[in-house]
Short mmCIF file of C-alpha atoms and ligand atoms in Angstrom, two decimals:
data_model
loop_
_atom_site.label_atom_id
_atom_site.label_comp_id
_atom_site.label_asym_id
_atom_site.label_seq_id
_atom_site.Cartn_x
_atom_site.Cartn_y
_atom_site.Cartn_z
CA UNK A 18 9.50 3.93 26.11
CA UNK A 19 11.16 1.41 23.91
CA UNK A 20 9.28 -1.53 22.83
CA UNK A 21 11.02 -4.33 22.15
CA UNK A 22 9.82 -6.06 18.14
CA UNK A 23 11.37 -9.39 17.17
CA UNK A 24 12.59 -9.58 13.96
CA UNK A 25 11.89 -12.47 11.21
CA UNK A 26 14.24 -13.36 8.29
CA UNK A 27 12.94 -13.13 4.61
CA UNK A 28 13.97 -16.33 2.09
CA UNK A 29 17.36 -14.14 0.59
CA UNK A 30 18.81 -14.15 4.59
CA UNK A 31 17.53 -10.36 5.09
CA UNK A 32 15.96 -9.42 8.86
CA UNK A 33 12.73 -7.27 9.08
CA UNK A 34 10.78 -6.31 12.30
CA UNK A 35 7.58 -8.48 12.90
CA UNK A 36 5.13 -5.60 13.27
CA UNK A 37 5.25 -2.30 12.05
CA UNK A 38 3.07 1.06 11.82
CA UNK A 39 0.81 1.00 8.27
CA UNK A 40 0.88 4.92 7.08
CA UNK A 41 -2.41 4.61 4.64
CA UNK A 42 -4.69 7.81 6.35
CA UNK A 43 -6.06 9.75 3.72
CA UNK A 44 -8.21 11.43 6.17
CA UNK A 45 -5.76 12.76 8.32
CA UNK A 46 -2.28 13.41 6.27
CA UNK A 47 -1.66 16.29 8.11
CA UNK A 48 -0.70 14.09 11.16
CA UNK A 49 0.95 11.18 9.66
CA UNK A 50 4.58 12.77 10.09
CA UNK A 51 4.12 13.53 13.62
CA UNK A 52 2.47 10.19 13.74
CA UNK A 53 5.35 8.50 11.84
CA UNK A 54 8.15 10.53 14.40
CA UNK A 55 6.10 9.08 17.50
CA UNK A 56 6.11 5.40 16.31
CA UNK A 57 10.28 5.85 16.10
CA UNK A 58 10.16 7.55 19.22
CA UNK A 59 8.56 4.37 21.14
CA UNK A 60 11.03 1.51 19.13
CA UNK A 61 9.21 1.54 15.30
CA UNK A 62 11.34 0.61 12.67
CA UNK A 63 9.08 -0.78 9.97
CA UNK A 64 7.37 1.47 8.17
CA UNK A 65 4.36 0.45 5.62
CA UNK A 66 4.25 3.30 2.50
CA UNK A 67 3.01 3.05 -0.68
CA UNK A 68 2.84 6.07 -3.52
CA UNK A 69 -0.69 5.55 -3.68
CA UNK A 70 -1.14 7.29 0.19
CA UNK A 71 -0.16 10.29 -1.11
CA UNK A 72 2.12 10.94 1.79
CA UNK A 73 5.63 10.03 0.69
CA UNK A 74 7.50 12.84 1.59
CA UNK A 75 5.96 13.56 4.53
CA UNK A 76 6.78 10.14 5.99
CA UNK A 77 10.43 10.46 4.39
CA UNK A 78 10.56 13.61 6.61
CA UNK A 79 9.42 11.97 9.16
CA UNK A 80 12.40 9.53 9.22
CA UNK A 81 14.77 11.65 8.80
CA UNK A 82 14.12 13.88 11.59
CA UNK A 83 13.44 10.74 13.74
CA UNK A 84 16.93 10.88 14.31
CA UNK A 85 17.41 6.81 14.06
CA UNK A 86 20.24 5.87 11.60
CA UNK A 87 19.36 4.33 8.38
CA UNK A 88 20.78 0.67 9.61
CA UNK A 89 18.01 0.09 11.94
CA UNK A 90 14.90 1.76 9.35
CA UNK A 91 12.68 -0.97 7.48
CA UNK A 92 10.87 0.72 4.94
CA UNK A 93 8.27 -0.59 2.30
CA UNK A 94 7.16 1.09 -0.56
CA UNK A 95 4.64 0.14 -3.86
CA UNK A 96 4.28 0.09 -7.37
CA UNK A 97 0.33 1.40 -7.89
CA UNK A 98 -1.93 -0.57 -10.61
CA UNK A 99 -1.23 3.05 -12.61
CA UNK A 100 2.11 2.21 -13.01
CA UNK A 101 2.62 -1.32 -13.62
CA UNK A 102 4.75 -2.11 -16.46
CA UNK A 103 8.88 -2.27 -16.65
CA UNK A 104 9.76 1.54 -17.84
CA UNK A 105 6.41 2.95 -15.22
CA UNK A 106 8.13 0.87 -12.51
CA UNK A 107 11.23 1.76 -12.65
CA UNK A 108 9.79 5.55 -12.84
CA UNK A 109 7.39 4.80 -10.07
CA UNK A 110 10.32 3.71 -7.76
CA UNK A 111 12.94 6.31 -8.32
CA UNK A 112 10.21 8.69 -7.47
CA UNK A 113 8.82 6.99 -4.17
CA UNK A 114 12.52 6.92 -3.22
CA UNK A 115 12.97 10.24 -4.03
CA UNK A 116 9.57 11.51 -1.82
CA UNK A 117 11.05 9.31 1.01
CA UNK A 118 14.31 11.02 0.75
CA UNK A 119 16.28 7.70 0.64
CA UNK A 120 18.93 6.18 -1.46
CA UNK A 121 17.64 2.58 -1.27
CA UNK A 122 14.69 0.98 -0.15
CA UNK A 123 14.24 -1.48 2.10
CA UNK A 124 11.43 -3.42 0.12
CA UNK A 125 9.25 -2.88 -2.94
CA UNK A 126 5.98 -4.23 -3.82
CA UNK A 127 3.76 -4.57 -6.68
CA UNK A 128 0.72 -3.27 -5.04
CA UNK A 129 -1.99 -5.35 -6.92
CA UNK A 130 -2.08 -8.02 -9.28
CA UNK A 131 -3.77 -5.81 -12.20
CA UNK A 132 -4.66 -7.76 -15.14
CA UNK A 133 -2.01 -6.21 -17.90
CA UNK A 134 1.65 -6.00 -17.31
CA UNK A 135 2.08 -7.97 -14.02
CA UNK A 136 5.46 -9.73 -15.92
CA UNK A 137 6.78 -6.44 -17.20
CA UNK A 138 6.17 -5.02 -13.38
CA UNK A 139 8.02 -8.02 -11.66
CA UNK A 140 11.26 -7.80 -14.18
CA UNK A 141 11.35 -4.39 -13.09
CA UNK A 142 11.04 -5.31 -9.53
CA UNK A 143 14.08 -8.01 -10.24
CA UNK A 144 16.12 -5.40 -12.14
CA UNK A 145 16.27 -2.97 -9.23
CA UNK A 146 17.01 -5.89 -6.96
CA UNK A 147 19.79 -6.74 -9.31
CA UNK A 148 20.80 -2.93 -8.75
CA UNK A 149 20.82 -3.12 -5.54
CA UNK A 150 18.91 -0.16 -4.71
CA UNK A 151 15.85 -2.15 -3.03
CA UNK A 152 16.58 -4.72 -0.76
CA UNK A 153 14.41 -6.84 -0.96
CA UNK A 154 11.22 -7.45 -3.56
CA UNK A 155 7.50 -8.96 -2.93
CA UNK A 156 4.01 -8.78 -3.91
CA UNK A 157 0.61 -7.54 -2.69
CA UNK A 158 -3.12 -8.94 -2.98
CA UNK A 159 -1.56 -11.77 -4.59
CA UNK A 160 -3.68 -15.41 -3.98
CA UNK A 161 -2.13 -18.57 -4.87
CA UNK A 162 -3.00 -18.18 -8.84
CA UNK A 163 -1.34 -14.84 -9.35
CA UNK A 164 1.85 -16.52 -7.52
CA UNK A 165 2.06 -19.22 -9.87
CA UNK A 166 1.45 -17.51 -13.09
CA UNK A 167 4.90 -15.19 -11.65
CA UNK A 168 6.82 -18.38 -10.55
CA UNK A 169 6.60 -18.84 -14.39
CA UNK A 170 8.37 -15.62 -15.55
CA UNK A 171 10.27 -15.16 -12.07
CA UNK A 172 13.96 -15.50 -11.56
CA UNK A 173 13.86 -14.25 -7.88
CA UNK A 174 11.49 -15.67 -5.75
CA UNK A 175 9.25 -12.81 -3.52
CA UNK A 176 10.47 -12.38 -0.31
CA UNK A 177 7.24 -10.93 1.24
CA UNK A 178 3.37 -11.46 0.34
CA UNK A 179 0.94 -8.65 1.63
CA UNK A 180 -2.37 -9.44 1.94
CA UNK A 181 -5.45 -8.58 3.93
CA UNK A 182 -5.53 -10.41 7.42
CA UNK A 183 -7.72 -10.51 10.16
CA UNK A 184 -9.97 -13.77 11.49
CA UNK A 185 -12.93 -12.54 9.76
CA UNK A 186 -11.05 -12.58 6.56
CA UNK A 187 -8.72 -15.72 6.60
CA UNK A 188 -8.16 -17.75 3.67
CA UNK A 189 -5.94 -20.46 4.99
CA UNK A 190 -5.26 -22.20 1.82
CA UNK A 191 -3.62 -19.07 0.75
CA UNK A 192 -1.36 -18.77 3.67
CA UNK A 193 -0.27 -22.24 3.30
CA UNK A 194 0.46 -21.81 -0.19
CA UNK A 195 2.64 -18.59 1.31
CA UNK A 196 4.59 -21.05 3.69
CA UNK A 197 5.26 -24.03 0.87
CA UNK A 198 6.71 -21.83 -1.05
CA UNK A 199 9.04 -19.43 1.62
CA UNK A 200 7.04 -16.43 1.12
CA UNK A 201 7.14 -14.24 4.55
CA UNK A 202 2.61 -13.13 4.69
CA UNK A 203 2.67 -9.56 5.98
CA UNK A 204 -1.04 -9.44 7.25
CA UNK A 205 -2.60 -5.81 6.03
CA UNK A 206 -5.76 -4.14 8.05
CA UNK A 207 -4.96 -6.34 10.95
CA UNK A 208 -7.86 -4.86 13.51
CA UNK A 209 -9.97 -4.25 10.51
CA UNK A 210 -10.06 -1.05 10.99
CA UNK A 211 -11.79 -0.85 14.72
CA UNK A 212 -14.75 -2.49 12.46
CA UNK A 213 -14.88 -5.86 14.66
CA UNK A 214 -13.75 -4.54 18.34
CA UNK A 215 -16.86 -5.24 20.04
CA UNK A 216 -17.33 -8.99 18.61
CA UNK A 217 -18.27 -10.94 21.71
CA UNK A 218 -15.62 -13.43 20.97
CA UNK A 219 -12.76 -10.62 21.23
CA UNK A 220 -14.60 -9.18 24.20
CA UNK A 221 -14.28 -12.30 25.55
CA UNK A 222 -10.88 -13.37 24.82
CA UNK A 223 -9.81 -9.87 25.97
CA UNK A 224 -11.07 -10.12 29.11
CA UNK A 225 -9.51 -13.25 29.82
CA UNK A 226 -5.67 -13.15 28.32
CA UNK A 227 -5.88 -8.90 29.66
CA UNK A 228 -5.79 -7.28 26.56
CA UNK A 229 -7.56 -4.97 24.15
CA UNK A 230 -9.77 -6.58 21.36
CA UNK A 231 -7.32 -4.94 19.50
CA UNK A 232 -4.71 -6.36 21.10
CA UNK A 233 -6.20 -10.16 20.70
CA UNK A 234 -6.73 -9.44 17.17
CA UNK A 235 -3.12 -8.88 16.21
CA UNK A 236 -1.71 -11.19 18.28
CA UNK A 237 -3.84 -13.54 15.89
CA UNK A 238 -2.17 -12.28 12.52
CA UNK A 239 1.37 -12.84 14.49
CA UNK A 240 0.15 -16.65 15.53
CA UNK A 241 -0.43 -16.94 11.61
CA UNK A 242 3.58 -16.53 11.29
CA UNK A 243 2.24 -13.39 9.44
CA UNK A 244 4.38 -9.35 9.88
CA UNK A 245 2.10 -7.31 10.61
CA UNK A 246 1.72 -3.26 10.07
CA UNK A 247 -1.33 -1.81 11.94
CA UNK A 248 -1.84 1.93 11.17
CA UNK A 249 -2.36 4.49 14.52
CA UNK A 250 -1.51 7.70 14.91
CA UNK A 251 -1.89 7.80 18.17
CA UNK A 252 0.87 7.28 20.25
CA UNK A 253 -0.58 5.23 23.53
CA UNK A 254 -2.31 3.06 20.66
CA UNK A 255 0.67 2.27 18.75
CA UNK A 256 2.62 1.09 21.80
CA UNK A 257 -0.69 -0.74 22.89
CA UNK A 258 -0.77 -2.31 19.22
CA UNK A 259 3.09 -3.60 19.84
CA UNK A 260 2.33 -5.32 23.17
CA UNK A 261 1.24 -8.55 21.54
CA UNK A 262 4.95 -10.36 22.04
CA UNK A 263 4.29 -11.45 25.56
CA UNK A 264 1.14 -13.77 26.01
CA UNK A 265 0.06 -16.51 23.70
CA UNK A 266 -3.63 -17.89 22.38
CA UNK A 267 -4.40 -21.17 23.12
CA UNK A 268 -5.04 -23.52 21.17
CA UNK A 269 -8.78 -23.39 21.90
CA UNK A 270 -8.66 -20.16 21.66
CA UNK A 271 -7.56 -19.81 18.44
CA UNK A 272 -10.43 -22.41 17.42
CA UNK A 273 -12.57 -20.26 18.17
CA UNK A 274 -11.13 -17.44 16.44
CA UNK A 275 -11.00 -19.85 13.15
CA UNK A 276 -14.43 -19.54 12.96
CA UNK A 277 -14.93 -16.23 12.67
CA UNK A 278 -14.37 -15.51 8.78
CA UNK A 279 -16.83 -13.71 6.94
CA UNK A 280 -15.26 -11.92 4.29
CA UNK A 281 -14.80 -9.05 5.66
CA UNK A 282 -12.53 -6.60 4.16
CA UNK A 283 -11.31 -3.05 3.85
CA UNK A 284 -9.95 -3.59 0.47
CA UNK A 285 -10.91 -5.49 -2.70
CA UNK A 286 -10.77 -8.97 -2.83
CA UNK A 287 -7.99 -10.65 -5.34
CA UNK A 288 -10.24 -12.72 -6.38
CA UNK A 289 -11.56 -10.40 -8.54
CA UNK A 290 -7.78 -9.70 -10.42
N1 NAP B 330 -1.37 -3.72 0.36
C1 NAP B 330 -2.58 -3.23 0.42
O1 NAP B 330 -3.36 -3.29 -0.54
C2 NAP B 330 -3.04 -2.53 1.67
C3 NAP B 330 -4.41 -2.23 1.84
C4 NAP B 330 -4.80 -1.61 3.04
C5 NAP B 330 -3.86 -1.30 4.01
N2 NAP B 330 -2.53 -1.57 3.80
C6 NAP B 330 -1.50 -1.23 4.81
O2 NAP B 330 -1.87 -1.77 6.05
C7 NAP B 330 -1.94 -0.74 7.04
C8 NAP B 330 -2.96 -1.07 8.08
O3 NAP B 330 -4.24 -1.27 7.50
P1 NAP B 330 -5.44 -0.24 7.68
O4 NAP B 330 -4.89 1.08 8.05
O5 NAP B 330 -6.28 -0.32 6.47
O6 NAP B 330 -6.30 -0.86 8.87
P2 NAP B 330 -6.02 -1.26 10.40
O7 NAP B 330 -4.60 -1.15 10.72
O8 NAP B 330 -6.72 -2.56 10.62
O9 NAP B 330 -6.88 -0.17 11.18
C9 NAP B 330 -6.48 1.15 11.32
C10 NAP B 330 -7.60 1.91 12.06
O10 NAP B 330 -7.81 1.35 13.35
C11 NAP B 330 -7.61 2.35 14.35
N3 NAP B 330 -6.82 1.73 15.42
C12 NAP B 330 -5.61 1.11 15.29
N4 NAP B 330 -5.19 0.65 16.48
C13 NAP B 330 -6.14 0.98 17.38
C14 NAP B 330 -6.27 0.79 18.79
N5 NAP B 330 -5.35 0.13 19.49
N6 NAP B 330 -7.39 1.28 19.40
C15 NAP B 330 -8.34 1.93 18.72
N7 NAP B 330 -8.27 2.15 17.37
C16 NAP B 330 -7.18 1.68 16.71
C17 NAP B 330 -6.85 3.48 13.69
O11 NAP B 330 -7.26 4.72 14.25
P3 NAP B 330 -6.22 5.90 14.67
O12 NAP B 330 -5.20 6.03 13.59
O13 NAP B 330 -7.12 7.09 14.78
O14 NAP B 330 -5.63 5.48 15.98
C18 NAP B 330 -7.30 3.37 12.23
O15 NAP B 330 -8.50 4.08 12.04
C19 NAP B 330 -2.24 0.51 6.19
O16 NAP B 330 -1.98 1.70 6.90
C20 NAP B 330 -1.35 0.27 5.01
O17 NAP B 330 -0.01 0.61 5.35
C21 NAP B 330 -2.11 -2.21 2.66
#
């Protein structure tokens, strides 16, 4: 099995792989480095970590037994709200790189936009750029007000936005905002966590382009121009999940879909920040 993932450029010219497997699982970290070597095995290369999951090293050994050269990896990492600020940063990321077993990363994010030391956390962000030892930098949970308060204070511009994205939570004045200003919208918790897969309206669709709901519900974050990073570890559902490059939704299909938002969420709402 190799699936074939099209790739999107970020605003500083860098390629990344339009979907990728999320490795957030706190109930099952015994599995996500066998889950993490099956996802290379069927054509993976973007990876979604974050300190916070608690499962750095296992996903680092992961990769490197994966047996796929460096070159071809995408991998993500994040600054947690505990260690926002320039000196916690820069100690947050040498030790996420160290747990992954790398010598650069492929991009780092500030995970939320916590109230104190959101400047502080982006010059750190810009310094290791500057280094050279992360490839790219971006931004989580961040709406349109955190975004200009850091075009303020920011010297590079974030390559990536990650934010919750699903139909039933769609904010589309926030993706805009994303678009005006180049920011590639990496879509989070994309089949909302199985929550939604018997809505009549992704029954429906399903039946008629023949796919999963899940399926349908993903292909909807890519038709946003969003990356996306659903988590599996299962094998047959991860290559299921990356089957979503060859069919299209209408365009009255994808009114219909527009109408679905209801706030809901698996994570908190940056709103709140
Ligand atoms: N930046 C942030 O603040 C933030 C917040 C949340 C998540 N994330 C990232 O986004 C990733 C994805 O989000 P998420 O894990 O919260 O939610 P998700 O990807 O919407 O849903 C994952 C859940 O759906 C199940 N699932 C996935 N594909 C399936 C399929 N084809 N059929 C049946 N069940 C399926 C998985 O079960 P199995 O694993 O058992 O198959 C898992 O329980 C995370 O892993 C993390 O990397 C980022």
């Amino acid at each position: 099995m190799n699936l074939s993932i099209p790739s999107v450029q970020l605003n500083n010219g860098i390629s990344m792989p339009a979907l990728g497997l999320g490795v957030y699982a706190p109930e099952q970290q015994q599995e996500v480095g066998q889950a993490v070597e099956a996802a290379l095995a069927v054509g993976y290369r973007l990876f979604d970590a974050a300190a916070i999951y608690g499962n750095e090293k296992e996903v680092g050994e992961a990769l490197r037994q994966g047996g796929v050269s460096r070159n071809e990896l995408f991998v993500t990492s994040k600054v947690w709200i505990d260690d926002m600020g320039f000196d916690a940063t820069m100690r947050a990321f040498e030790k996420s790189l160290q747990d992954l077993s790398l010598d650069y990363m492929d991009l780092y994010l500030i995970h939320w936009p916590k109230d104190q030391h959101r400047k502080e956390t982006w010059k750190a962000l810009e310094s290791l750029y500057d280094q050279g030892v992360v490839k790219s930098i971006g931004v989580s949970n961040y709406y349109q007000k955190h975004l200009e308060e850091l075009f303020v204070y920011a010297n590079v511009c974030p390559a990536i936005n990650q934010i919750e994205l699903s139909p039933f939570c769609y904010l589309p004045e926030e993706l805009d905002f994303c678009k005006q200003n180049n920011i590639q919208l990496e879509g989070y918790a994309p089949v909302v966590r199985g929550q939604k897969k018997d809505h009549p309206v992704l029954v429906d669709l399903a039946r008629k382009y023949g796919k999963s709901t899940y399926q349908i519900l993903i292909r909807w974050v890519i038709e946003q121009g969003a990356v996306t990073i659903p988590k599996s570890i299962h094998p047959e559902r991860m290559i299921e999940n990356a089957e979503v490059f060859d069919f299209v939704l209408d365009t009255d299909d994808l009114a219909r879909m527009a109408v679905l938002y209801d706030n809901t969420r698996v994570a908190w709402d940056p709103r709140d920040f």
